[in-house]
Amino acid sequence: MKLKIYALWFVVALTAFGLSLGLIEIGRYLQTAFSSEAKNEAKKDEAKKEESVGTVTIEEITYPPRVVNLTTVPVVEQPAPVIESKENTENEFYADGDYYIIGKLPKGFRDFENLSIVTRDYENASEENNYEGVPIPPKGFFLTKKEFNFTRINIANQQIAFETEAKKGISYQFVGEFIEGEAIEVKDKDGYEYTDYAVLKGRLKKMRDGKKIAESEVKFAIMDGC
């Protein structure tokens, strides 16, 4: 009788042990599954972050293609957008202006001063179009302690991408989009708080001999009077 009882206890103990192992394995499986899912979600979020601006490339933007250092055609003879009527231009988007980075300048871009974009000629416009100017192929420069002229700039559907010339191996690239005044609260070096309005945002890169040495997401405001 005692032998049967011991045998029964032994079976019960083995069963309990087996169940505990099963629960442990289930726990490990769930932990691994949730961990993998969390990692996948993190990767997806990171991918979305990268795609927020980086999906647009200079090659994908064609308004009209403007490769300054490769073209032999003078700027005045290059193709420009055609204005069909005054009604079609009332709400037309203008990229012209001088832009500055809102807030503290990011690391690697502390010597940045302003970005200048020109898409219209006002000096050679007729009296009738003097206010609106004459559309020309986009041009401009990226100003630090030195002036880096664009070697390539494309603008389309309020998206923009440009590359600058290289000076002593240093050049700049930007891909972004124009936006409607996004209010941003800023605090200056004296602690004074004020509101600035971003009209251009995107990813700015600094290159040395063709290799990236600095990169940052930036937002630009336009200078008064531009």
Coordinates of C-alpha atoms in Angstrom, one line a residue:
M1 CA 0.0 0.0 0.0
K2 CA 2.8 2.4 1.0
L3 CA 4.6 1.5 -2.3
K4 CA 1.5 2.5 -4.3
I5 CA 1.2 5.8 -2.4
Y6 CA 4.9 6.6 -3.0
A7 CA 4.5 5.7 -6.7
L8 CA 1.5 8.0 -6.9
W9 CA 3.4 10.9 -5.3
F10 CA 6.2 10.3 -7.7
V11 CA 3.9 10.5 -10.7
V12 CA 2.3 13.7 -9.3
A13 CA 5.7 15.2 -8.7
L14 CA 6.8 14.4 -12.3
T15 CA 3.6 15.8 -13.7
A16 CA 4.1 19.0 -11.7
F17 CA 7.7 19.3 -12.7
G18 CA 6.7 18.8 -16.4
L19 CA 4.0 21.5 -16.1
S20 CA 6.5 23.9 -14.5
L21 CA 8.9 23.3 -17.4
G22 CA 6.1 23.9 -19.8
L23 CA 5.1 27.2 -18.2
I24 CA 8.7 28.3 -18.2
E25 CA 9.0 27.5 -21.9
I26 CA 5.7 29.3 -22.6
G27 CA 7.0 32.3 -20.7
R28 CA 10.2 32.3 -22.6
Y29 CA 8.3 32.0 -25.9
L30 CA 6.0 34.9 -25.1
Q31 CA 9.0 37.0 -23.9
T32 CA 10.8 36.3 -27.2
A33 CA 7.7 37.0 -29.3
F34 CA 7.0 40.3 -27.6
S35 CA 10.6 41.3 -27.7
S36 CA 10.8 40.5 -31.4
E37 CA 7.6 42.4 -32.0
A38 CA 8.9 45.4 -30.1
K39 CA 12.1 45.3 -32.1
N40 CA 10.2 45.1 -35.4
E41 CA 8.0 48.1 -34.3
A42 CA 11.1 50.1 -33.5
K43 CA 12.6 49.3 -36.9
K44 CA 9.4 50.3 -38.6
D45 CA 9.3 53.6 -36.6
E46 CA 12.9 54.2 -37.6
A47 CA 12.2 53.5 -41.2
K48 CA 9.2 55.9 -41.2
K49 CA 11.5 58.5 -39.7
E50 CA 14.0 58.0 -42.4
E51 CA 11.3 58.1 -45.1
S52 CA 9.8 61.3 -43.7
V53 CA 12.1 63.4 -45.9
G54 CA 14.7 61.0 -47.3
T55 CA 12.3 59.4 -49.8
V56 CA 12.6 62.4 -52.0
T57 CA 15.9 62.6 -53.9
I58 CA 17.4 65.1 -56.3
E59 CA 16.9 62.6 -59.1
E60 CA 13.2 62.4 -58.5
I61 CA 12.5 66.1 -58.5
T62 CA 12.4 67.7 -62.0
Y63 CA 11.5 71.4 -62.2
P64 CA 13.2 71.8 -64.7
P65 CA 16.5 69.9 -64.3
R66 CA 19.1 72.4 -63.4
V67 CA 22.7 71.2 -63.5
V68 CA 24.8 74.3 -63.5
N69 CA 28.2 72.8 -63.7
L70 CA 27.3 70.5 -66.7
T71 CA 25.3 72.8 -68.9
T72 CA 26.7 75.0 -71.6
V73 CA 23.4 76.9 -72.2
P74 CA 23.3 80.4 -70.6
V75 CA 20.8 80.8 -67.8
V76 CA 18.7 83.2 -69.8
E77 CA 18.3 80.6 -72.6
Q78 CA 17.4 77.7 -70.4
P79 CA 13.7 76.5 -70.2
A80 CA 11.5 78.2 -67.6
P81 CA 8.0 77.5 -66.4
V82 CA 5.3 79.1 -68.6
I83 CA 2.7 81.4 -67.1
E84 CA -0.6 80.6 -68.8
S85 CA -2.8 83.2 -67.3
K86 CA -3.1 85.5 -64.3
E87 CA -5.9 83.3 -62.8
N88 CA -3.5 80.4 -62.7
T89 CA -0.8 82.4 -60.9
E90 CA -2.8 84.0 -58.1
N91 CA -2.1 81.1 -55.8
E92 CA 1.2 80.1 -57.4
F93 CA 3.9 79.0 -55.0
Y94 CA 7.0 81.1 -54.8
A95 CA 10.2 79.7 -53.4
D96 CA 12.2 82.9 -53.7
G97 CA 13.8 84.3 -50.6
D98 CA 16.6 84.2 -48.0
Y99 CA 16.1 81.5 -45.3
Y100 CA 17.7 81.0 -41.9
I101 CA 17.7 77.9 -39.6
I102 CA 15.3 78.3 -36.7
G103 CA 16.8 77.9 -33.2
K104 CA 20.2 76.8 -32.3
L105 CA 22.4 75.8 -35.2
P106 CA 23.1 72.0 -35.3
K107 CA 26.5 70.5 -34.8
G108 CA 28.5 70.7 -38.0
F109 CA 26.5 73.7 -39.2
R110 CA 27.4 76.3 -36.7
D111 CA 28.9 78.6 -39.3
F112 CA 25.7 78.7 -41.4
E113 CA 24.3 82.1 -42.2
N114 CA 21.5 81.8 -44.8
L115 CA 20.2 80.0 -47.8
S116 CA 19.2 82.0 -50.8
I117 CA 16.9 80.8 -53.6
V118 CA 16.0 82.7 -56.8
T119 CA 13.3 81.5 -59.3
R120 CA 12.3 84.8 -60.8
D121 CA 13.9 87.7 -62.6
Y122 CA 12.5 91.1 -61.6
E123 CA 15.1 93.3 -63.3
N124 CA 14.3 92.2 -66.8
A125 CA 10.5 91.8 -66.3
S126 CA 8.1 94.0 -68.3
E127 CA 6.2 96.7 -66.6
E128 CA 3.1 94.5 -66.7
N129 CA 5.0 91.6 -64.9
N130 CA 7.3 93.8 -62.8
Y131 CA 5.7 92.8 -59.5
E132 CA 5.5 89.0 -60.3
G133 CA 8.8 88.9 -62.2
V134 CA 9.8 86.5 -65.0
P135 CA 10.2 82.8 -64.2
I136 CA 13.8 81.6 -64.6
P137 CA 15.5 78.3 -63.8
P138 CA 16.1 78.1 -60.0
K139 CA 19.5 79.2 -58.7
G140 CA 21.0 80.4 -55.5
F141 CA 23.6 79.7 -52.8
F142 CA 24.3 78.3 -49.4
L143 CA 26.1 80.9 -47.2
T144 CA 28.5 80.1 -44.4
K145 CA 31.8 81.9 -44.0
K146 CA 32.0 81.2 -47.7
E147 CA 29.4 81.3 -50.4
F148 CA 28.6 77.9 -51.9
N149 CA 26.7 78.3 -55.2
F150 CA 24.2 75.6 -56.2
T151 CA 25.5 73.2 -58.8
R152 CA 22.2 71.5 -58.9
I153 CA 18.7 72.5 -57.7
N154 CA 15.3 71.1 -58.4
I155 CA 11.9 72.3 -57.2
A156 CA 8.6 70.6 -57.8
N157 CA 5.3 70.4 -55.9
Q158 CA 6.7 72.3 -53.1
Q159 CA 9.6 69.9 -52.7
I160 CA 13.2 70.9 -53.1
A161 CA 16.6 69.3 -53.4
F162 CA 19.9 70.9 -54.1
E163 CA 23.7 70.3 -54.1
T164 CA 26.4 72.9 -53.8
E165 CA 29.8 73.3 -55.3
A166 CA 32.7 72.1 -53.3
K167 CA 35.3 74.4 -51.7
K168 CA 38.4 72.8 -50.2
G169 CA 36.4 69.5 -50.4
I170 CA 33.4 70.8 -48.4
S171 CA 30.0 70.9 -50.0
Y172 CA 26.3 70.7 -48.9
Q173 CA 23.2 68.8 -49.9
F174 CA 19.6 69.3 -48.9
V175 CA 16.3 67.5 -49.5
G176 CA 13.1 68.8 -48.1
E177 CA 9.7 70.5 -48.6
F178 CA 8.1 73.9 -48.3
I179 CA 5.4 74.1 -45.7
E180 CA 2.8 76.6 -44.5
G181 CA 4.1 78.5 -41.5
E182 CA 4.6 76.0 -38.7
A183 CA 4.7 77.9 -35.3
I184 CA 7.8 77.1 -33.3
E185 CA 8.6 78.4 -29.8
V186 CA 12.2 79.5 -29.6
K187 CA 14.3 80.8 -26.8
D188 CA 17.3 83.1 -27.6
K189 CA 20.6 83.2 -25.9
D190 CA 19.3 85.7 -23.3
G191 CA 16.4 83.5 -22.4
Y192 CA 13.8 85.5 -24.2
E193 CA 11.0 83.4 -25.7
Y194 CA 9.4 84.1 -29.0
T195 CA 7.5 82.4 -31.8
D196 CA 9.1 81.8 -35.2
Y197 CA 7.4 80.3 -38.3
A198 CA 9.0 77.5 -40.3
V199 CA 8.3 77.6 -44.1
L200 CA 10.9 75.0 -45.2
K201 CA 12.0 71.8 -43.5
G202 CA 14.2 68.9 -44.5
R203 CA 17.5 67.0 -44.1
L204 CA 20.7 68.9 -44.5
K205 CA 24.0 67.2 -45.1
K206 CA 27.6 68.4 -45.0
M207 CA 30.1 66.6 -47.2
R208 CA 33.9 66.4 -47.3
D209 CA 35.4 64.9 -50.5
G210 CA 32.0 63.3 -51.3
K211 CA 31.6 61.7 -47.8
K212 CA 29.0 62.8 -45.3
I213 CA 30.5 64.3 -42.2
A214 CA 27.4 66.0 -40.7
E215 CA 23.7 65.6 -41.0
S216 CA 20.7 67.2 -39.3
E217 CA 16.9 67.7 -39.7
V218 CA 16.4 71.4 -39.9
K219 CA 13.6 73.9 -40.2
F220 CA 14.0 77.3 -42.0
A221 CA 12.1 80.6 -41.6
I222 CA 12.2 83.2 -44.3
M223 CA 13.8 86.6 -43.6
D224 CA 11.5 89.6 -43.4
G225 CA 11.0 91.4 -46.7
C226 CA 11.7 88.2 -48.7

